[in-house]
Coordinates of C-alpha atoms in Angstrom, one line a residue:
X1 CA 0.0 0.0 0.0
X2 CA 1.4 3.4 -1.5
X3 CA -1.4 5.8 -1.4
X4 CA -0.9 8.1 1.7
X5 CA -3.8 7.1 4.3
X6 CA -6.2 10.0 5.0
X7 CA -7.3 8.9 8.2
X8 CA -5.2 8.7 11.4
X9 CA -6.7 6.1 14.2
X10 CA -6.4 7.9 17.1
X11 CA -7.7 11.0 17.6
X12 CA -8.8 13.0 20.5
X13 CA -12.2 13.1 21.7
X14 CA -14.5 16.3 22.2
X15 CA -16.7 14.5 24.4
X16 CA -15.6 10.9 25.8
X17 CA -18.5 9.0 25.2
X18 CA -18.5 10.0 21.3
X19 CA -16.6 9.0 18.5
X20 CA -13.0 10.6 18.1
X21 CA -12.4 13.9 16.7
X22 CA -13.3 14.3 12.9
X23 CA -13.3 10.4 12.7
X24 CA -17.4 9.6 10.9
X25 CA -16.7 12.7 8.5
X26 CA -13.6 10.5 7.3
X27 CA -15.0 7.2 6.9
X28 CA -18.4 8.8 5.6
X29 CA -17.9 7.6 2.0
X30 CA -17.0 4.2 1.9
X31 CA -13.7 2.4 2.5
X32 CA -11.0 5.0 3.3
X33 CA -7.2 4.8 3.8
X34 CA -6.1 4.5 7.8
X35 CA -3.1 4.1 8.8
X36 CA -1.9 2.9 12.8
X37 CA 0.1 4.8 15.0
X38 CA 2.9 2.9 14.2
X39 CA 2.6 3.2 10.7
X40 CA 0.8 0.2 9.2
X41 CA -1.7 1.2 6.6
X42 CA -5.2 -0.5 6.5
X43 CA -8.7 0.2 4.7
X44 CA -11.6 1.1 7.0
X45 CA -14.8 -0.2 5.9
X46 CA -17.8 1.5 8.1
X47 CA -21.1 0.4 6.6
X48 CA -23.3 -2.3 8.1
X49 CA -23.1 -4.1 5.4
X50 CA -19.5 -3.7 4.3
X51 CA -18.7 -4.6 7.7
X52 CA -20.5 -7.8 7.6
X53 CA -18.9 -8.9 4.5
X54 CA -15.5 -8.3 5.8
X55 CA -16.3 -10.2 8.8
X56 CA -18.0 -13.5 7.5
X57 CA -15.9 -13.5 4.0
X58 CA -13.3 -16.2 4.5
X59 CA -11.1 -14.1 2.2
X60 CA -10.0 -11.8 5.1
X61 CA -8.2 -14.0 7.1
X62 CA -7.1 -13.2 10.8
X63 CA -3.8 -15.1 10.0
X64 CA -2.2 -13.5 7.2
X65 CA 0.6 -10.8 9.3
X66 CA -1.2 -10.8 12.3
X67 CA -2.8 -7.6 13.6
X68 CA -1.0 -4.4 12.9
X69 CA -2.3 -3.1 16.2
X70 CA -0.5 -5.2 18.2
X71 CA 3.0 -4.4 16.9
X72 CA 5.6 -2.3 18.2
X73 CA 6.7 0.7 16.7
X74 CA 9.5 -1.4 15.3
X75 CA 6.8 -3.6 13.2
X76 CA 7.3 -6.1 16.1
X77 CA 4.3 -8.1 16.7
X78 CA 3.6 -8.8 20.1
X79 CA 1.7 -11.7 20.0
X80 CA 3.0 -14.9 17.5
X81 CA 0.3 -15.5 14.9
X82 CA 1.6 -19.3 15.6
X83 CA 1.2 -19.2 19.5
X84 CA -0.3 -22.7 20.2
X85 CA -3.6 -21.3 21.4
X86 CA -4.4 -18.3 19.3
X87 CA -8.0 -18.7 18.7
X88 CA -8.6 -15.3 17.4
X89 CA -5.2 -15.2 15.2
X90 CA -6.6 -18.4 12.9
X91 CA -8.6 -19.0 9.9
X92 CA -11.5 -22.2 8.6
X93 CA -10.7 -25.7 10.1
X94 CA -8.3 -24.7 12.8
X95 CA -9.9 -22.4 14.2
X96 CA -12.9 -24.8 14.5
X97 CA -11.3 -27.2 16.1
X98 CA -10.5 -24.8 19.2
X99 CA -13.5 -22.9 19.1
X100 CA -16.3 -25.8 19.0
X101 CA -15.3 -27.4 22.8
X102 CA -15.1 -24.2 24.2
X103 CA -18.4 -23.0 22.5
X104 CA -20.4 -25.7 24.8
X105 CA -19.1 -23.5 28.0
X106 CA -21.0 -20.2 26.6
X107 CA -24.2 -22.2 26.1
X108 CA -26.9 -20.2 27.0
X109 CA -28.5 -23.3 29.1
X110 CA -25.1 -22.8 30.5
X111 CA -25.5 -18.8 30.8
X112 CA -29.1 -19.1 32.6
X113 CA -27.4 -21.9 35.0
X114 CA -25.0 -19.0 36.3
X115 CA -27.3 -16.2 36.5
X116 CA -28.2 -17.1 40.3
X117 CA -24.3 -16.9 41.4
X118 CA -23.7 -13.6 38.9
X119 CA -26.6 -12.0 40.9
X120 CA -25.2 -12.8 44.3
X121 CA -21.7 -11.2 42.8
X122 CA -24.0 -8.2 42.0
X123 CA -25.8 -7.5 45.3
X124 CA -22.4 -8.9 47.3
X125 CA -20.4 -5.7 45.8
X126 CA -23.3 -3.7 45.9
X127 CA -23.9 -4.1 49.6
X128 CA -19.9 -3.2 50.6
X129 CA -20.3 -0.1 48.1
X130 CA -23.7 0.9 50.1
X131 CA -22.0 0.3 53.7
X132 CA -18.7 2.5 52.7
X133 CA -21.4 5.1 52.0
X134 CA -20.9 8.1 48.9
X135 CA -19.2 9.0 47.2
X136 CA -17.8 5.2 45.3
X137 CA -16.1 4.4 42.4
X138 CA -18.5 1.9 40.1
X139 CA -15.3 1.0 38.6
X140 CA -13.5 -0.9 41.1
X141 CA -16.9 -1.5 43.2
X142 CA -19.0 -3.3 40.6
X143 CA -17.8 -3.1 37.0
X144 CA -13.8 -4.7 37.4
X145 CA -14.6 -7.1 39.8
X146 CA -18.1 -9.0 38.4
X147 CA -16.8 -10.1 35.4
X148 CA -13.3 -10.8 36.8
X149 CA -14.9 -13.2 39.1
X150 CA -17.7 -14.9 37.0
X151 CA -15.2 -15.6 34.1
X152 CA -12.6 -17.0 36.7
X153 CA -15.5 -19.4 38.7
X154 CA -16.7 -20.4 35.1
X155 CA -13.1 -21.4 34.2
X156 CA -12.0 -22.9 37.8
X157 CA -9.8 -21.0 39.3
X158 CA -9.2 -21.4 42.5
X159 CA -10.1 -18.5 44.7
X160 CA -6.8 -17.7 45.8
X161 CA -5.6 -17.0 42.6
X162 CA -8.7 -14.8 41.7
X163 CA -7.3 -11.6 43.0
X164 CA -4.3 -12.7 40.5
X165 CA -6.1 -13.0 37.4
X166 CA -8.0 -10.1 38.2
X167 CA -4.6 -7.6 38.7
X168 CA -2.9 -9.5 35.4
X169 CA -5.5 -9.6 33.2
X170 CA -6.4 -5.8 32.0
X171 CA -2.3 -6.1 31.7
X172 CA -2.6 -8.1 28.3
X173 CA -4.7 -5.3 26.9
X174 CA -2.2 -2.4 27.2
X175 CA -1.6 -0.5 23.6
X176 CA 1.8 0.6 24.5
X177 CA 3.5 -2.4 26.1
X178 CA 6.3 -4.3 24.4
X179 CA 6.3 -7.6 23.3
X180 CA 8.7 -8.6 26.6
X181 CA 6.2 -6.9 28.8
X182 CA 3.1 -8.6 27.3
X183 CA 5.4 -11.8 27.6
X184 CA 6.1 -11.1 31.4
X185 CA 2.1 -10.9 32.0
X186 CA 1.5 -13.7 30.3
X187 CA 3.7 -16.0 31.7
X188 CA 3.1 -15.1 35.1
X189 CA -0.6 -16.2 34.9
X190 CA 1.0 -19.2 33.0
X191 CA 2.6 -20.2 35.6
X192 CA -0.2 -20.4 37.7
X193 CA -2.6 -22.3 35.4
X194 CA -0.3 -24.5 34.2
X195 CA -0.2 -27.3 37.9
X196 CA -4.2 -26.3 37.5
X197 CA -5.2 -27.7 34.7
X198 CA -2.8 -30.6 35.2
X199 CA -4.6 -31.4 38.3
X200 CA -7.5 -31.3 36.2
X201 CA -6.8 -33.3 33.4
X202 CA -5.5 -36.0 36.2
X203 CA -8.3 -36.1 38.4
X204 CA -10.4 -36.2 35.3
X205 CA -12.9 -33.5 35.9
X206 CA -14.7 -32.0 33.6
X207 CA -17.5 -29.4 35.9
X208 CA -16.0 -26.2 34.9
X209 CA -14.2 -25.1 31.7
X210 CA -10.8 -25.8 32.4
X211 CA -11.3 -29.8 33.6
X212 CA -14.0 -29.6 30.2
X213 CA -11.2 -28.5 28.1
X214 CA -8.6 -30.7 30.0
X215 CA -10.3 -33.9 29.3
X216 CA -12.4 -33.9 26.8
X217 CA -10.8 -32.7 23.9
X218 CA -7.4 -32.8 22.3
X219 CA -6.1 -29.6 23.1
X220 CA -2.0 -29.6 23.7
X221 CA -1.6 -28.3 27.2
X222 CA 0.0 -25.0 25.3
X223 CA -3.4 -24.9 23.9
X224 CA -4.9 -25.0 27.2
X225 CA -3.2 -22.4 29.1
X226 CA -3.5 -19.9 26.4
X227 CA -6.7 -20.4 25.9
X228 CA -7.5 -20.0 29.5
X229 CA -5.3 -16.8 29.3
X230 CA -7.1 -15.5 26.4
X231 CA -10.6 -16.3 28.0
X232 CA -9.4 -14.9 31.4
X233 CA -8.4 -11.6 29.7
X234 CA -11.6 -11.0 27.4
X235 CA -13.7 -12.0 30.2
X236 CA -12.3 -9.0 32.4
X237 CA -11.8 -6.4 30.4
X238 CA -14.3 -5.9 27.9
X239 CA -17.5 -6.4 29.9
X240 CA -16.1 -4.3 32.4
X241 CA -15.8 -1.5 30.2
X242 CA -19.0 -1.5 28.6
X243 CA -20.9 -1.7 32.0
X244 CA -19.5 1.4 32.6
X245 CA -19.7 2.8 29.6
X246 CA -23.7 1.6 29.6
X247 CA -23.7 3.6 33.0
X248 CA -22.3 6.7 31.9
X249 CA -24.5 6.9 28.9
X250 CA -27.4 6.4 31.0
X251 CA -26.1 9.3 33.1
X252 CA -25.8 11.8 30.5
X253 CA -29.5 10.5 29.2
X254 CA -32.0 10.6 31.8
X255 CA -34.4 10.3 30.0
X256 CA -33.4 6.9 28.7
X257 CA -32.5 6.1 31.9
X258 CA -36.3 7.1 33.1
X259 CA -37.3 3.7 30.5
X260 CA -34.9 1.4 32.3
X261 CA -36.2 2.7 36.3
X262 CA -39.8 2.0 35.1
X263 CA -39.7 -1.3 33.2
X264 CA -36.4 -3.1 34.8
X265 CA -37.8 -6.6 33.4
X266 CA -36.9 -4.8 30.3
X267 CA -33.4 -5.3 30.8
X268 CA -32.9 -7.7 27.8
X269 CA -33.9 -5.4 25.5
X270 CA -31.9 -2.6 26.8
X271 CA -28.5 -4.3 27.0
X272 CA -28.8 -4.9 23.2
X273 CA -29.5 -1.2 22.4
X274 CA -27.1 -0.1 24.5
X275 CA -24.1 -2.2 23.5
X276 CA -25.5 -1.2 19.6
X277 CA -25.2 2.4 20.3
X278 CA -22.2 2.3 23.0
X279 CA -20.1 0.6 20.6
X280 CA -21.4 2.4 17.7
X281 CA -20.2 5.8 19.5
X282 CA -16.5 4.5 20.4
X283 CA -15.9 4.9 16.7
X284 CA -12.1 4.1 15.8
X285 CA -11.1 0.9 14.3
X286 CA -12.1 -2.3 15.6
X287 CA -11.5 -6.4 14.5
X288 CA -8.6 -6.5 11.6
X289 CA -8.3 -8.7 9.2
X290 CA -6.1 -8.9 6.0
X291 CA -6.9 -9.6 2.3
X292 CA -6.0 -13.1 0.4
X293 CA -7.2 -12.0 -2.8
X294 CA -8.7 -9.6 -4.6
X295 CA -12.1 -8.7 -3.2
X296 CA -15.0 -5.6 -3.9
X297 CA -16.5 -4.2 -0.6
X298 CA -18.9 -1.2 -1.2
X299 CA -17.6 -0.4 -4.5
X300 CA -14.1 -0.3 -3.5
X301 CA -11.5 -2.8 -4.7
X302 CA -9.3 -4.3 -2.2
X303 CA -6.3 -5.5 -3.1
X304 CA -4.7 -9.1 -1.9
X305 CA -2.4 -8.5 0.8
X306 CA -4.0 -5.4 2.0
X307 CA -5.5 -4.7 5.7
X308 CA -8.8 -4.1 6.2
X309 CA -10.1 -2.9 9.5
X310 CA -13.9 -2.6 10.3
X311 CA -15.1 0.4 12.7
X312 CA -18.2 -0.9 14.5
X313 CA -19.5 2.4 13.7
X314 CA -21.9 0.5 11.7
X315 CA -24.0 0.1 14.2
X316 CA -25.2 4.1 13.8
X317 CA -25.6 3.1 9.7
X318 CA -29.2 3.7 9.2
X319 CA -29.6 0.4 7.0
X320 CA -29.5 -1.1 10.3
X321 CA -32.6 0.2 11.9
X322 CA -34.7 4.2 11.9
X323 CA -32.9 7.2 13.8
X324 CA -29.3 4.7 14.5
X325 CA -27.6 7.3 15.8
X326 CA -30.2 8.0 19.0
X327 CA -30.1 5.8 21.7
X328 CA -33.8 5.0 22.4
X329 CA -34.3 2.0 25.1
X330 CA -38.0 1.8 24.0
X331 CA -36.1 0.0 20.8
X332 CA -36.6 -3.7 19.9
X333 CA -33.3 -5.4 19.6
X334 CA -31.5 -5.2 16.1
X335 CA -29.0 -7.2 14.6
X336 CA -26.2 -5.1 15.8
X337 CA -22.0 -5.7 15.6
X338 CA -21.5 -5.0 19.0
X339 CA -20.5 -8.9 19.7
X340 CA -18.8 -9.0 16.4
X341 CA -20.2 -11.2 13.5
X342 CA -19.0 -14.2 11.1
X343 CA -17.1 -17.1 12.5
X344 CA -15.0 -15.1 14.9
X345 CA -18.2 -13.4 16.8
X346 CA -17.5 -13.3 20.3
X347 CA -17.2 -16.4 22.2
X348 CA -18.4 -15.0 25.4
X349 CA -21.5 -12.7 24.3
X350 CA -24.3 -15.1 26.5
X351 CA -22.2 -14.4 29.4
X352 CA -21.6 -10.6 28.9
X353 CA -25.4 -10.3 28.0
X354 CA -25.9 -12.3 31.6
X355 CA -23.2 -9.9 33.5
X356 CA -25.1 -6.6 32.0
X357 CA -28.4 -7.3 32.3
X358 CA -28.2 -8.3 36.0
X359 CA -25.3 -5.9 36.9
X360 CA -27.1 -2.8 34.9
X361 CA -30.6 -3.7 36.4
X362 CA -29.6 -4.4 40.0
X363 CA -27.4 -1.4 40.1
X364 CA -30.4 1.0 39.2
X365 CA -33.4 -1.0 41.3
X366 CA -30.7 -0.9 44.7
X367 CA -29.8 3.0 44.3
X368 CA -32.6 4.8 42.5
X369 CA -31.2 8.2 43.3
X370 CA -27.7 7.1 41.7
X371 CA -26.1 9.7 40.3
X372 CA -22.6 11.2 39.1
X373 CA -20.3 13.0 41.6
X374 CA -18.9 14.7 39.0
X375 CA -19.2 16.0 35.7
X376 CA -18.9 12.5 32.9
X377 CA -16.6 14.7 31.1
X378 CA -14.3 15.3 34.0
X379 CA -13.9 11.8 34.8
X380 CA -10.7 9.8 34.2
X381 CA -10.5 7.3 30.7
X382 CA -8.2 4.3 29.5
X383 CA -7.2 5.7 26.4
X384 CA -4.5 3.1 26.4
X385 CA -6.1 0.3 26.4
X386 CA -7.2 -1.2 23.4
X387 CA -10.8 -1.7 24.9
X388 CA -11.7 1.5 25.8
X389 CA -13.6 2.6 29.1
X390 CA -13.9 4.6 32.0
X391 CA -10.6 4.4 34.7
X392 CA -13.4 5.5 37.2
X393 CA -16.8 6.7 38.2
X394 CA -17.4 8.2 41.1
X395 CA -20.7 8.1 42.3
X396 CA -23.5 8.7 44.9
X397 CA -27.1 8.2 45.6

C-alpha cells in the first residue's frame, strides 16, 4: 500500500463517550485509507453491510501478518500468529477445532445456570459499596470485579488466585507495552494455570471449563493455558468497560435512563440497544483482518495483501434500523455488531449479556437516586487500552 492514508486512528475526543475527533466525516464515503500509529496502513470499511462482508468472507483471514495493532513501533508483533492457542489469530478448520469445545461453556442453558451466582456477585459488591457510603467508584466496586470473578469461577480458578487474574489480566490489553512486557504478563498467569489444569486433566474432571477443556478434547496443554489466558483476559476487560460505559450513557440521558427505572424486566432489551449504540459511538477501528485476494467491498476494490479494519461504527448506519444514531431504550433489539459477526463473533456474548443485564438492572433498582459525583466529562479514561472505558466513576445516591 502506496497511497498516503487520510485517516489517522487515534484522535482525540471532544466529548468521551462520542466518536473521536473528525473520525465519521472521514470514513463517511465508503472504504477509506487509515493508517496505525505505528505506521501500518489499512482500509476502514464502516457500513453495516461492508462490515459484515469483511467479517464472515473467509477471504479476510485473521492469519495473514497478524494484527498491525498489536505491533511495536519497530513492526514487532507482540503476539505470535503461531502461538499454540491463538484462537482469534486463525482462519477455517483450525480455528474450529478450538473454538467448537469451548463454545459448549458459553451455552446459553449454561448462561441461565450461572445467572443465580452472577446475581449474588452483584448484590455482594453492591452491599460493601452501600456500607462504605458516597461517594464510590463503580469502577472498582461493581464493574472490574463481576466479570473478573464470573469468568474466573466459570473457568476454575481457584479462589486464591482470583485476585491474581484479576490484577494480570487488563495487563494483556495495554496499547503501548512491548512484546517482553506482554510476555512477562502472560507467563506469570502461566505459571499459575499451568499445575491447574494438570490437576485437572489427572483427576479427570470436567465441571467447569478448564477440567472440560482438559479432558475432553485434544487440546495440547499450550493450547490449554493460552486459551485460559485468552478467556481470562476477554472476560475481564471488555465487559467491564461497557458496563461502565452503559452507565455513563445512561447518566448523560435521563431520560433513557427514566425507560430502564420504570420497566427493569426490560433489561434484555436494553443491554442490546445499549451495546449497539455504546459501541457504535467509540468509533475508531475495531477487528482487523487482512486480504488473500482480490475482493470488492462497497464499490471499492481491495487488493490481496492489503488490511482491512472494520469500525463498528456501523451500528449508527441507518440500514440497520430508523434514527441509528439515537439511543432509544424503548427500541426492539436489532441485529447489531457489538458482539462482532462471522465465525470469529465473540465467544463470550451469552455471558456478557448475563453480566449486564443483571449488573445494569440491580445497580439501578438498589440506588434509585444514583447519580454522578462529578461532571462524565471530567472523569478519568483508559485511552490506552485497546478496549476503551472509564478508569473510574465516582458516584453517589
Amino acid at each position: 500500500m502506496t497511497e498516503a492514508a487520510v485517516c489517522p486512528v487515534h484522535h482525540e475526543r471532544d466529548h468521551p463517550l462520542q466518536p473521536p475527533i473528525g473520525f465519521a466525516e472521514a470514513v463517511s464515503d465508503g472504504p477509506v485509507r487509515m493508517v496505525w500509529p505505528n505506521g501500518v496502513e489499512a482500509w476502514m470499511v464502516s457500513s453495516y453491510a461492508g462490515v459484515r462482508q469483511v467479517l464472515s468472507d473467509s477471504r479476510f483471514s485473521t492469519r495473514k501478518g497478524g494484527q498491525p495493532e498489536m505491533r511495536t513501533d519497530d513492526g514487532e508483533e507482540v503476539l505470535d500468529p503461531d502461538q499454540p492457542g491463538n484462537i482469534n489469530g486463525i482462519d477455517g478448520a483450525e480455528h474450529m477445532r478450538l473454538r467448537r469445545p469451548l463454545s459448549r461453556g458459553f451455552m446459553v442453558k449454561r448462561m441461565n445456570e450461572l445467572r443465580p451466582r452472577i446475581q449474588q456477585i452483584v448484590d455482594e459488591h453492591l452491599d460493601v459499596m452501600e456500607a462504605k457510603g458516597a461517594p464510590a467508584d463503580l469502577v472498582t466496586s461493581l464493574c472490574l470485579p463481576l466479570p473478573s470473578l464470573v469468568i474466573a469461577e466459570l473457568l476454575g480458578v481457584p479462589p486464591e488466585h482470583q485476585e491474581l487474574f484479576q490484577a494480570t489480566a487488563g495487563d494483556l490489553f495495554g496499547k503501548n507495552g512491548s512484546k517482553d512486557e506482554y510476555l512477562a504478563h502472560a507467563t506469570k498467569l502461566a505459571e499459575v494455570l499451568t499445575p491447574i489444569v494438570e490437576a485437572k486433566r489427572a483427576a479427570g474432571t470436567n465441571d467447569d471449563m478448564i477440567g472440560l477443556m482438559a479432558n475432553d478434547t485434544d487440546f495440547s496443554m499450550d493450547e490449554l493455558i493460552f486459551l485460559c489466558i485468552g478467556l481470562l483476559a476477554a472476560g475481564h476487560e471488555t465487559t467491564s468497560n461497557f458496563l461502565g460505559l452503559f452507565t455513563l450513557h445512561l447518566f448523560e440521558k435521563p431520560d433513557q435512563l427514566e425507560i430502564l427505572r420504570r420497566d427493569p424486566s426490560r433489561a434484555d432489551v436494553v443491554v442490546e440497544e445499549l451495546m449497539r449504540y455504546t459501541v457504535g459511538q467509540l468509533g475508531g477501528p475495531g477487528l482487523t483482518r487482512r486480504a488473500t485476494e482480490d475482493v470488492e467491498v462497497d464499490g471499492v476494490l481491495i487488493r490481496a495483501g492489503d488490511w482491512v479494519s472494520v469500525s463498528l461504527m456501523a451500528n449508527l448506519d441507518e440500514a440497520l434500523c430508523p434514527r441509528a444514531e439515537q439511543l432509544d431504550l424503548d427500541r426492539d433489539a436489532v441485529s447489531h455488531l457489538g458482539f462482532g459477526f462471522g465465525p470469529h463473533q465473540c465467544l463470550g456474548a451469552n455471558l456478557a449479556r448475563a453480566e449486564l443485564q443483571i449488573g445494569l438492572r440491580t445497580l439501578f433498582e438498589r440506588f434509585p437516586n444514583l447519580r454522578p459525583a462529578v461532571p462524565v466529562t471530567e472523569m478519568a479514561y483508559r485511552n490506552d487500552m485497546i478496549t476503551y472505558g472509564a478508569a473510574e466513576i465516582p458516584v453517589v445516591w
